Short mmCIF file of C-alpha atoms in Angstrom, two decimals:
data_model
loop_
_atom_site.label_atom_id
_atom_site.label_comp_id
_atom_site.label_asym_id
_atom_site.label_seq_id
_atom_site.Cartn_x
_atom_site.Cartn_y
_atom_site.Cartn_z
CA MET A 1 54.18 54.47 44.99
CA VAL A 2 51.04 56.44 44.31
CA GLU A 3 50.42 57.53 40.72
CA GLN A 4 49.83 61.25 40.24
CA PHE A 5 46.69 61.67 38.15
CA PRO A 6 46.82 64.38 35.52
CA ASP A 7 45.45 67.76 36.51
CA SER A 8 44.99 66.56 40.04
CA GLY A 9 45.39 70.08 41.35
CA ARG A 10 42.18 71.37 39.79
CA ALA A 11 39.30 71.72 42.19
CA MET A 12 35.94 73.36 42.27
CA GLY A 13 34.35 74.51 45.43
CA GLY A 14 36.93 72.84 47.63
CA ASN A 15 39.95 70.60 47.79
CA THR A 16 38.24 67.56 46.11
CA PRO A 17 39.89 66.93 42.71
CA GLU A 18 37.76 66.53 39.57
CA PHE A 19 38.52 63.93 36.81
CA SER A 20 36.94 62.83 33.58
CA VAL A 21 35.78 59.23 33.00
CA GLY A 22 38.49 58.66 30.44
CA GLU A 23 41.12 59.87 32.89
CA ILE A 24 39.95 57.44 35.55
CA SER A 25 39.78 54.50 33.05
CA GLY A 26 43.25 55.28 31.71
CA ALA A 27 44.71 55.64 35.18
CA ILE A 28 43.24 52.28 36.27
CA ARG A 29 44.60 50.62 33.16
CA ARG A 30 48.07 52.03 33.75
CA VAL A 31 47.98 50.90 37.37
CA LEU A 32 46.96 47.33 36.41
CA GLU A 33 49.44 46.95 33.61
CA GLY A 34 52.26 48.61 35.59
CA THR A 35 51.61 46.66 38.78
CA PHE A 36 51.28 43.14 37.33
CA GLY A 37 53.14 43.32 34.03
CA ARG A 38 53.50 39.90 32.37
CA ILE A 39 52.06 37.12 34.55
CA ARG A 40 51.14 33.37 34.53
CA VAL A 41 47.74 32.27 35.86
CA ARG A 42 46.60 28.72 36.60
CA GLY A 43 42.90 27.89 36.23
CA GLU A 44 40.19 25.89 34.49
CA ILE A 45 38.75 27.10 31.18
CA THR A 46 35.03 27.73 31.26
CA GLU A 47 32.46 29.72 29.22
CA PHE A 48 34.58 29.30 26.09
CA LYS A 49 33.32 31.24 23.03
CA ARG A 50 34.77 31.63 19.55
CA TYR A 51 33.47 34.71 17.78
CA PRO A 52 33.19 35.19 14.02
CA SER A 53 35.89 37.85 14.27
CA GLY A 54 38.38 35.13 15.26
CA HIS A 55 38.84 36.28 18.87
CA LEU A 56 38.51 33.75 21.71
CA TYR A 57 36.75 34.67 24.91
CA PHE A 58 36.63 32.48 28.05
CA SER A 59 37.18 32.58 31.80
CA LEU A 60 39.79 31.04 34.05
CA LYS A 61 38.39 29.87 37.35
CA ASP A 62 39.33 28.04 40.48
CA GLU A 63 37.86 27.71 43.96
CA GLY A 64 38.58 31.35 44.75
CA GLY A 65 37.24 33.23 41.78
CA LYS A 66 36.92 33.73 38.04
CA LEU A 67 39.05 35.81 35.65
CA SER A 68 37.74 36.92 32.27
CA SER A 69 40.27 36.28 29.48
CA VAL A 70 40.67 37.00 25.80
CA VAL A 71 42.92 35.71 23.00
CA TRP A 72 43.19 38.06 20.06
CA ARG A 73 42.85 36.66 16.57
CA GLY A 74 46.51 37.23 15.70
CA THR A 75 47.66 35.21 18.73
CA VAL A 76 45.41 32.15 18.29
CA SER A 77 47.84 30.32 16.00
CA ARG A 78 50.66 30.72 18.57
CA LEU A 79 48.77 29.56 21.67
CA GLY A 80 50.28 26.06 21.72
CA LEU A 81 46.98 24.19 22.35
CA LYS A 82 43.30 24.34 21.51
CA PRO A 83 41.27 25.72 24.43
CA GLU A 84 38.21 23.76 25.56
CA ASN A 85 35.79 24.01 28.46
CA GLY A 86 36.93 22.11 31.53
CA LEU A 87 40.58 22.09 30.54
CA GLU A 88 42.95 23.16 33.34
CA VAL A 89 45.72 25.33 31.89
CA ILE A 90 48.48 27.79 32.76
CA ALA A 91 47.87 31.00 30.86
CA THR A 92 50.62 33.55 30.13
CA GLY A 93 49.74 37.17 29.40
CA LYS A 94 49.00 40.48 31.02
CA ILE A 95 46.17 42.17 32.87
CA SER A 96 44.36 44.96 31.09
CA SER A 97 41.16 46.89 31.61
CA TYR A 98 38.28 47.68 29.27
CA GLY A 99 37.17 51.16 30.12
CA GLU A 100 33.96 51.16 28.10
CA ARG A 101 32.55 48.42 30.35
CA SER A 102 34.50 49.17 33.52
CA SER A 103 35.89 45.63 33.49
CA TYR A 104 39.28 44.04 33.49
CA GLN A 105 40.53 40.94 31.73
CA MET A 106 43.63 38.94 31.01
CA VAL A 107 45.03 39.17 27.52
CA ILE A 108 46.54 35.73 26.88
CA ASP A 109 49.23 34.98 24.33
CA ARG A 110 50.20 31.44 25.43
CA LEU A 111 48.47 28.40 27.01
CA GLU A 112 50.00 25.34 28.59
CA TYR A 113 48.39 22.19 29.97
CA ALA A 114 48.20 22.28 33.76
CA GLY A 115 46.28 19.02 34.25
CA GLU A 116 42.88 17.57 33.65
CA GLY A 117 40.00 19.66 34.90
CA ALA A 118 38.19 18.03 37.79
CA LEU A 119 34.69 18.53 36.45
CA LEU A 120 35.57 17.60 32.88
CA ALA A 121 37.49 14.54 34.05
CA ARG A 122 34.52 13.29 36.07
CA ILE A 123 32.15 13.86 33.16
CA GLU A 124 34.48 12.05 30.76
CA ARG A 125 34.82 9.02 33.04
CA LEU A 126 31.03 8.79 33.38
CA ARG A 127 30.62 9.13 29.63
CA LEU A 128 33.01 6.28 28.91
CA ARG A 129 31.35 4.00 31.46
CA LEU A 130 27.83 4.62 30.15
CA ALA A 131 29.02 4.24 26.56
CA GLN A 132 30.39 0.79 27.41
CA GLU A 133 26.99 -0.14 28.85
CA GLY A 134 25.34 0.83 25.54
CA LEU A 135 23.23 3.74 26.79
CA PHE A 136 24.37 5.87 23.88
CA ASP A 137 23.72 3.28 21.13
CA ALA A 138 21.59 4.46 18.24
CA GLU A 139 19.65 1.16 18.13
CA ARG A 140 17.91 1.85 21.43
CA LYS A 141 16.76 5.34 20.48
CA CYS A 142 13.20 5.99 19.32
CA PRO A 143 12.38 9.02 17.16
CA PRO A 144 9.51 11.23 18.37
CA PRO A 145 6.10 10.85 16.67
CA PHE A 146 5.27 13.03 13.72
CA LEU A 147 2.20 14.61 15.34
CA PRO A 148 1.94 14.04 19.12
CA ARG A 149 -1.32 14.57 20.99
CA LEU A 150 0.31 15.79 24.23
CA ILE A 151 3.80 17.19 24.91
CA GLY A 152 5.47 16.83 28.30
CA VAL A 153 8.06 19.40 29.42
CA VAL A 154 10.59 19.04 32.27
CA THR A 155 12.08 22.45 33.06
CA SER A 156 11.94 25.33 35.48
CA ALA A 157 8.63 27.08 35.94
CA GLN A 158 10.43 30.43 35.91
CA GLY A 159 12.49 31.82 33.08
CA ALA A 160 12.16 32.19 29.35
CA VAL A 161 12.64 28.50 28.44
CA LEU A 162 9.08 27.40 29.18
CA HIS A 163 7.70 30.55 27.53
CA ASP A 164 9.73 29.91 24.36
CA ILE A 165 8.53 26.30 24.17
CA ARG A 166 4.88 27.22 24.64
CA THR A 167 4.90 30.09 22.17
CA THR A 168 6.72 28.00 19.56
CA ILE A 169 4.21 25.15 19.87
CA ALA A 170 1.28 27.57 19.75
CA ARG A 171 2.72 29.21 16.65
CA ARG A 172 3.52 26.00 14.77
CA PHE A 173 0.73 23.63 15.79
CA PRO A 174 -1.37 24.38 18.90
CA LEU A 175 -1.23 21.30 21.14
CA PRO A 176 -1.67 20.81 24.90
CA VAL A 177 1.52 20.98 26.99
CA LEU A 178 1.94 19.21 30.35
CA VAL A 179 4.68 20.82 32.48
CA TRP A 180 6.54 19.17 35.37
CA PRO A 181 8.39 22.08 37.04
CA VAL A 182 11.83 21.27 38.52
CA PRO A 183 14.93 23.21 39.56
CA VAL A 184 17.54 23.03 36.82
CA GLN A 185 20.65 23.79 38.87
CA GLY A 186 21.85 23.74 42.42
CA GLU A 187 21.53 21.27 45.23
CA GLY A 188 18.98 18.47 44.58
CA ALA A 189 18.24 19.54 41.00
CA ALA A 190 19.47 16.26 39.46
CA GLU A 191 17.24 14.16 41.72
CA ARG A 192 14.19 16.28 40.94
CA ILE A 193 14.82 16.06 37.18
CA ALA A 194 15.23 12.27 37.35
CA GLN A 195 12.00 11.96 39.36
CA ALA A 196 10.11 14.09 36.82
CA ILE A 197 11.28 11.95 33.88
CA ALA A 198 10.41 8.73 35.72
CA GLY A 199 7.06 10.21 36.77
CA PHE A 200 6.06 10.99 33.19
CA ASP A 201 7.08 7.47 32.16
CA ALA A 202 5.00 5.92 34.97
CA ILE A 203 1.73 7.50 33.80
CA GLY A 204 -0.64 4.71 32.81
CA PRO A 205 -4.02 4.53 31.05
CA HIS A 206 -5.93 4.44 34.36
CA SER A 207 -3.93 7.03 36.28
CA GLY A 208 -6.31 9.91 35.51
CA VAL A 209 -3.54 11.98 33.91
CA PRO A 210 -2.90 11.89 30.14
CA ARG A 211 0.38 10.34 29.07
CA PRO A 212 2.60 12.54 26.86
CA ASP A 213 3.66 11.27 23.44
CA VAL A 214 6.99 13.13 23.54
CA LEU A 215 9.07 14.60 26.38
CA ILE A 216 11.24 17.75 26.28
CA VAL A 217 13.95 18.19 28.95
CA ALA A 218 15.19 21.78 28.69
CA ARG A 219 16.98 24.65 30.39
CA GLY A 220 18.77 27.82 29.31
CA GLY A 221 22.48 28.36 28.89
CA GLY A 222 25.03 28.60 31.67
CA SER A 223 28.47 27.63 32.82
CA LEU A 224 29.66 24.06 33.11
CA GLU A 225 28.84 24.12 36.82
CA ASP A 226 25.33 25.37 36.08
CA LEU A 227 24.71 22.47 33.66
CA MET A 228 26.10 19.75 35.94
CA ALA A 229 22.61 18.53 36.87
CA PHE A 230 22.23 17.24 33.30
CA ASN A 231 25.51 15.33 33.57
CA ASP A 232 24.29 13.43 36.63
CA GLU A 233 24.12 9.65 36.34
CA ALA A 234 20.63 9.45 37.88
CA VAL A 235 19.25 11.77 35.22
CA LEU A 236 20.98 9.89 32.44
CA ARG A 237 19.66 6.52 33.56
CA ALA A 238 16.14 7.92 33.94
CA VAL A 239 16.26 9.16 30.34
CA ALA A 240 17.61 5.81 29.12
CA ALA A 241 14.81 3.92 30.92
CA CYS A 242 12.05 6.27 29.74
CA ARG A 243 9.71 4.67 27.19
CA ILE A 244 8.56 8.09 25.98
CA PRO A 245 10.80 9.65 23.27
CA VAL A 246 12.96 12.31 24.93
CA ILE A 247 14.28 15.48 23.28
CA SER A 248 17.13 17.18 25.18
CA ALA A 249 17.48 20.95 24.91
CA VAL A 250 20.02 21.96 27.55
CA GLY A 251 21.99 25.19 27.17
CA HIS A 252 22.90 26.94 24.01
CA GLU A 253 24.05 25.39 20.74
CA THR A 254 27.70 25.19 21.83
CA ASP A 255 26.89 23.61 25.21
CA THR A 256 27.14 19.83 25.38
CA THR A 257 26.01 17.65 28.28
CA LEU A 258 25.76 13.88 28.67
CA ILE A 259 21.97 14.00 28.42
CA ASP A 260 22.47 14.88 24.75
CA PHE A 261 24.13 11.49 24.19
CA VAL A 262 21.49 9.37 25.95
CA SER A 263 18.32 11.18 24.76
CA ASP A 264 16.48 10.07 21.64
CA GLN A 265 17.08 13.41 19.93
CA ARG A 266 19.17 16.49 20.73
CA ALA A 267 18.06 20.05 20.07
CA PRO A 268 20.51 22.97 20.11
CA THR A 269 18.02 25.24 21.95
CA PRO A 270 14.64 24.88 23.70
CA THR A 271 12.96 26.64 20.79
CA ALA A 272 14.48 24.13 18.38
CA ALA A 273 13.21 21.30 20.62
CA ALA A 274 9.65 22.63 20.30
CA GLU A 275 10.12 22.83 16.53
CA MET A 276 11.28 19.20 16.49
CA ALA A 277 8.30 18.08 18.56
CA VAL A 278 5.52 19.46 16.34
CA PRO A 279 5.26 20.21 12.63
CA VAL A 280 3.98 23.47 11.16
CA ARG A 281 0.23 23.25 10.83
CA ALA A 282 0.09 25.77 7.99
CA GLU A 283 2.64 23.75 6.04
CA LEU A 284 0.65 20.55 6.59
CA GLU A 285 -2.54 22.23 5.44
CA ALA A 286 -0.75 23.67 2.42
CA GLY A 287 0.71 20.27 1.62
CA LEU A 288 -2.71 18.63 1.91
CA ALA A 289 -4.24 21.31 -0.29
CA GLN A 290 -1.50 20.84 -2.84
CA ARG A 291 -1.95 17.07 -2.83
CA ALA A 292 -5.73 17.47 -3.12
CA ALA A 293 -5.25 19.82 -6.08
CA ARG A 294 -2.85 17.38 -7.72
CA LEU A 295 -5.29 14.53 -7.08
CA ARG A 296 -8.16 16.48 -8.63
CA SER A 297 -5.99 17.43 -11.57
CA GLY A 298 -4.92 13.83 -12.04
CA LEU A 299 -8.51 12.60 -11.88
CA GLU A 300 -9.66 15.22 -14.37
CA ARG A 301 -6.81 14.37 -16.70
CA GLY A 302 -7.64 10.68 -16.40
CA LEU A 303 -11.30 11.37 -17.15
CA GLN A 304 -10.35 13.49 -20.15
CA LEU A 305 -8.13 10.74 -21.51
CA ALA A 306 -10.83 8.13 -20.93
CA ARG A 307 -13.43 10.37 -22.60
CA ALA A 308 -11.10 10.89 -25.56
CA ARG A 309 -10.55 7.13 -25.91
CA LEU A 310 -14.31 6.59 -25.70
CA ASP A 311 -14.93 9.19 -28.38
CA ARG A 312 -12.33 7.59 -30.66
CA ALA A 313 -13.87 4.16 -30.10
CA ALA A 314 -17.36 5.52 -30.75
CA ALA A 315 -16.15 7.19 -33.93
CA GLY A 316 -14.77 3.86 -35.13
CA LEU A 317 -18.09 2.04 -34.61
CA PRO A 318 -20.56 1.77 -37.53
CA ASP A 319 -23.97 3.46 -37.56
CA LEU A 320 -26.00 0.95 -35.55
CA PRO A 321 -29.45 2.07 -36.76
CA ALA A 322 -28.26 1.83 -40.36
CA VAL A 323 -26.78 -1.62 -39.72
CA VAL A 324 -30.02 -2.83 -38.15
CA GLU A 325 -32.09 -1.36 -40.96
CA ASN A 326 -29.91 -3.05 -43.60
CA ALA A 327 -30.16 -6.36 -41.76
CA ARG A 328 -33.94 -5.97 -41.53
CA ARG A 329 -34.14 -5.30 -45.26
CA ARG A 330 -32.02 -8.33 -46.05
CA LEU A 331 -34.20 -10.46 -43.77
CA ASP A 332 -37.39 -9.24 -45.45
CA ASP A 333 -35.87 -9.94 -48.86
CA ARG A 334 -34.83 -13.45 -47.83
CA ALA A 335 -38.29 -14.11 -46.36
CA TYR A 336 -39.99 -12.94 -49.54
CA ARG A 337 -37.68 -15.04 -51.69
CA LEU A 338 -38.25 -18.03 -49.40
CA ASP A 339 -42.00 -17.63 -49.69
CA LEU A 340 -41.60 -17.76 -53.47
CA ALA A 341 -39.04 -20.54 -53.49
CA LEU A 342 -40.84 -23.07 -51.23
CA PRO A 343 -43.99 -23.50 -53.41
CA ALA A 344 -41.83 -23.71 -56.52
CA ARG A 345 -39.60 -26.27 -54.82
CA LEU A 346 -42.57 -28.31 -53.69
CA SER A 347 -44.08 -28.12 -57.18
CA ARG A 348 -40.86 -29.38 -58.73
CA LEU A 349 -40.59 -32.18 -56.19
CA ARG A 350 -44.24 -33.11 -56.81
CA ASP A 351 -43.61 -33.20 -60.56
CA ARG A 352 -40.59 -35.41 -60.06
CA VAL A 353 -42.59 -37.80 -57.86
CA GLN A 354 -45.42 -37.83 -60.34
CA ALA A 355 -43.00 -38.52 -63.19
CA ALA A 356 -41.43 -41.33 -61.19
CA SER A 357 -44.85 -42.77 -60.37
CA ASP A 358 -45.87 -42.55 -64.02
CA ARG A 359 -42.88 -44.62 -64.96
CA LEU A 360 -43.91 -47.34 -62.47
CA PRO A 361 -46.17 -50.17 -63.71
CA ALA A 362 -49.83 -50.26 -62.67
CA PRO A 363 -50.68 -51.91 -59.31
CA GLN A 364 -52.80 -54.65 -61.04
CA MET A 365 -49.85 -55.49 -63.24
CA ILE A 366 -47.60 -55.66 -60.20
CA LEU A 367 -50.04 -57.95 -58.40
CA ALA A 368 -50.35 -60.21 -61.47
CA LEU A 369 -46.61 -60.40 -61.85
CA ARG A 370 -46.24 -61.06 -58.12
CA ARG A 371 -48.88 -63.82 -58.28
CA ALA A 372 -47.21 -65.40 -61.32
CA GLU A 373 -43.87 -65.25 -59.57
CA LEU A 374 -45.41 -66.91 -56.51
CA ASP A 375 -46.98 -69.59 -58.70
CA ARG A 376 -43.64 -70.24 -60.27
CA VAL A 377 -42.02 -70.38 -56.90
CA GLY A 378 -44.83 -72.65 -55.61
CA THR A 379 -44.54 -74.97 -58.60
CA ALA A 380 -40.81 -75.11 -58.21
CA SER A 381 -41.26 -75.70 -54.50
CA GLN A 382 -43.77 -78.47 -55.14
CA GLN A 383 -41.41 -80.05 -57.60
CA ALA A 384 -38.56 -79.69 -55.18
CA MET A 385 -40.72 -81.08 -52.39
CA GLY A 386 -41.72 -83.97 -54.63
CA ASN A 387 -38.16 -84.67 -55.53
CA LEU A 388 -37.28 -84.40 -51.85
CA LEU A 389 -40.11 -86.78 -50.98
CA HIS A 390 -38.99 -89.17 -53.63
CA ARG A 391 -35.46 -89.04 -52.31
CA HIS A 392 -36.70 -89.41 -48.76
CA ALA A 393 -39.06 -92.17 -49.88
CA ALA A 394 -36.18 -93.99 -51.48
CA THR A 395 -34.15 -93.37 -48.36
CA LEU A 396 -36.98 -94.47 -46.17
CA GLY A 397 -37.51 -97.41 -48.40
CA ARG A 398 -33.97 -98.32 -47.87
CA LEU A 399 -34.40 -97.66 -44.20
CA ARG A 400 -37.76 -99.48 -44.29
CA VAL A 401 -39.68 -96.66 -42.46
CA PRO A 402 -43.45 -97.16 -42.37
CA PRO A 403 -45.54 -94.64 -44.44
CA ALA A 404 -47.70 -93.77 -41.43
CA VAL A 405 -44.68 -92.43 -39.53
CA LEU A 406 -43.64 -90.33 -42.48
CA VAL A 407 -47.14 -88.83 -42.81
CA SER A 408 -47.24 -87.89 -39.13
CA GLN A 409 -43.86 -86.21 -39.36
CA LEU A 410 -44.96 -84.21 -42.39
CA ARG A 411 -48.12 -83.06 -40.63
CA ALA A 412 -46.07 -81.90 -37.61
CA SER A 413 -43.73 -79.94 -39.86
CA LYS A 414 -46.72 -78.37 -41.62
CA SER A 415 -48.20 -77.21 -38.33
CA VAL A 416 -44.86 -75.70 -37.28
CA LEU A 417 -44.61 -73.85 -40.60
CA ALA A 418 -48.19 -72.58 -40.22
CA GLY A 419 -47.45 -71.20 -36.74
CA ALA A 420 -44.31 -69.42 -37.95
CA ALA A 421 -46.26 -67.96 -40.88
CA GLY A 422 -48.91 -66.65 -38.46
CA GLN A 423 -46.28 -65.01 -36.30
CA LEU A 424 -44.70 -63.39 -39.35
CA GLU A 425 -48.10 -62.15 -40.52
CA SER A 426 -48.86 -60.59 -37.10
CA LEU A 427 -45.56 -58.68 -37.22
CA SER A 428 -45.97 -57.41 -40.76
CA PRO A 429 -46.54 -53.59 -41.36
CA GLN A 430 -49.96 -54.27 -42.81
CA ALA A 431 -51.07 -56.07 -39.65
CA VAL A 432 -49.80 -53.17 -37.53
CA LEU A 433 -51.79 -50.70 -39.64
CA GLU A 434 -54.91 -52.84 -39.27
CA ARG A 435 -54.62 -52.50 -35.47
CA GLY A 436 -55.11 -48.69 -35.76
CA TYR A 437 -51.58 -47.37 -36.19
CA VAL A 438 -50.63 -44.87 -38.90
CA LEU A 439 -47.37 -44.53 -40.88
CA VAL A 440 -46.43 -40.84 -41.33
CA THR A 441 -44.10 -39.84 -44.19
CA ASP A 442 -43.28 -36.67 -46.09
CA SER A 443 -44.19 -36.17 -49.71
CA ALA A 444 -40.95 -37.90 -50.73
CA GLY A 445 -41.86 -41.04 -48.78
CA ARG A 446 -39.35 -40.54 -45.93
CA PRO A 447 -40.78 -41.67 -42.56
CA LEU A 448 -41.28 -38.96 -39.92
CA ALA A 449 -40.71 -40.23 -36.36
CA GLN A 450 -40.96 -36.87 -34.49
CA ALA A 451 -43.45 -33.99 -34.36
CA ALA A 452 -40.69 -31.45 -35.09
CA GLN A 453 -39.95 -33.25 -38.35
CA ALA A 454 -43.63 -33.15 -39.27
CA ARG A 455 -43.86 -29.39 -38.58
CA ALA A 456 -40.76 -28.81 -40.74
CA VAL A 457 -42.51 -29.97 -43.97
CA PRO A 458 -45.50 -28.31 -45.64
CA GLU A 459 -47.39 -31.61 -46.08
CA VAL A 460 -47.33 -35.10 -44.59
CA ILE A 461 -48.72 -38.41 -45.91
CA MET A 462 -50.51 -40.68 -43.41
CA THR A 463 -50.80 -44.33 -44.52
CA PHE A 464 -53.71 -46.33 -43.00
CA ALA A 465 -54.51 -50.00 -43.50
CA ASP A 466 -56.92 -49.20 -46.31
CA GLY A 467 -55.26 -46.19 -47.95
CA LYS A 468 -53.35 -42.85 -47.65
CA VAL A 469 -54.42 -39.38 -46.56
CA ALA A 470 -52.49 -36.07 -47.09
CA ALA A 471 -52.44 -33.54 -44.19
CA ARG A 472 -50.90 -30.10 -43.42
CA PRO A 473 -49.30 -29.71 -39.93
CA LEU A 474 -49.92 -26.62 -37.79
CA ALA A 475 -47.11 -23.98 -37.58
CA ALA A 476 -46.96 -24.04 -33.72
CA PRO A 477 -48.28 -26.90 -31.57
CA PRO A 478 -50.89 -25.92 -28.95
CA GLY A 479 -49.84 -28.73 -26.62
CA PRO A 480 -47.10 -31.23 -25.96
CA GLN A 481 -48.44 -33.66 -28.61
CA GLY A 482 -49.04 -31.14 -31.44
CA LYS A 483 -52.05 -31.09 -33.78
CA LEU A 484 -52.58 -31.74 -37.44
CA ASP A 485 -54.87 -29.67 -39.65
CA LEU A 486 -56.62 -32.27 -41.79
#
């Protein structure tokens, strides 16, 4: 059955019919919907997108082709399952065309599980095995440095990914970028990516090539098949063994690959990976300027507070020149009063000594009294000696000792007494003075044994063997022994 198009009989310049674009689009739509009607299609979900409007867009694919599909917002709640990439399903709906884009699609109103998708199943099995080995553990991950010196990039040399990374780094904080170009999809892409990651990690200090501080593995968006190189086990193990922090930026924000689990940090897009790798230089400079301003403000405030405390302390102190002047006046007054008091004190002490000496008897009287006392003592001693001799004579008489023996004993005792008297006389103060020594005393008669004591009094008395002499000591000694001003 061939559909008769409206106004098919109209022709211009011949038998070839003429149609409008809308007529052709409507005719194609009616043919598709009338030919297929309601159908069931088996395939694997890929390129799944959920739009803010609530509509779901994805494709059903198998080995023979790919069919664009849509689920309208009002049908989502009645689908029967949640669509995900890699899920093999049986979709029920109808074929329709979209004339504005000259495309056709399947409008789905029901989904049923048809089995596990082959690609998704393989990825899931690899994920579980590597997770059991601990390759995804957070403890083994190392965050990238705050400000790296060199950034390594593993991506394709063609395309917008490398351009976005370079422009973002140049805009935020210009740093050198070392690129290792690799294919990001197709045959042999996984091996080349793994070799690039291992090559960056093998750079040593003597290799002649600078070693990056952070590594970005990136590519643009694509289907699950396009991103399979980043689900390869060789790539994942190379990232896990890399000692350089790795940032993965594969696909768009909704795309997820196994490299995101094993890398040290995941970025939703290549541009976001560049933003994670370097800070914003302008923000750092602004932060430093702000901290410098705060530091200066804090220092100024501290100095102001210290200056205020110093001013308060200075205000609480007395007037030092006035204090010194008052002390000097008091010292001068004390010195003047001392100059007046010392002569008066010495005069009073001299009067007291003179009064005491006037009350003493005369020296001749003292000598006469001393001589009379000695005579009395001598007489008493002679009497005692006589009595002793009489007693000894009686005793000796009883003992019948000869007088000659007694006389010799008495003479020996007399000589012993004379020697002891001589020794006592040689040790007497008068004998010491006769040998040239001098006894120094103050005006009160107190002996002065040191030069400092002599300088402390206004006048000293020096007693010689034949008399006394008064002297005035110097104020400051010229030498170690001092000097007297006679």
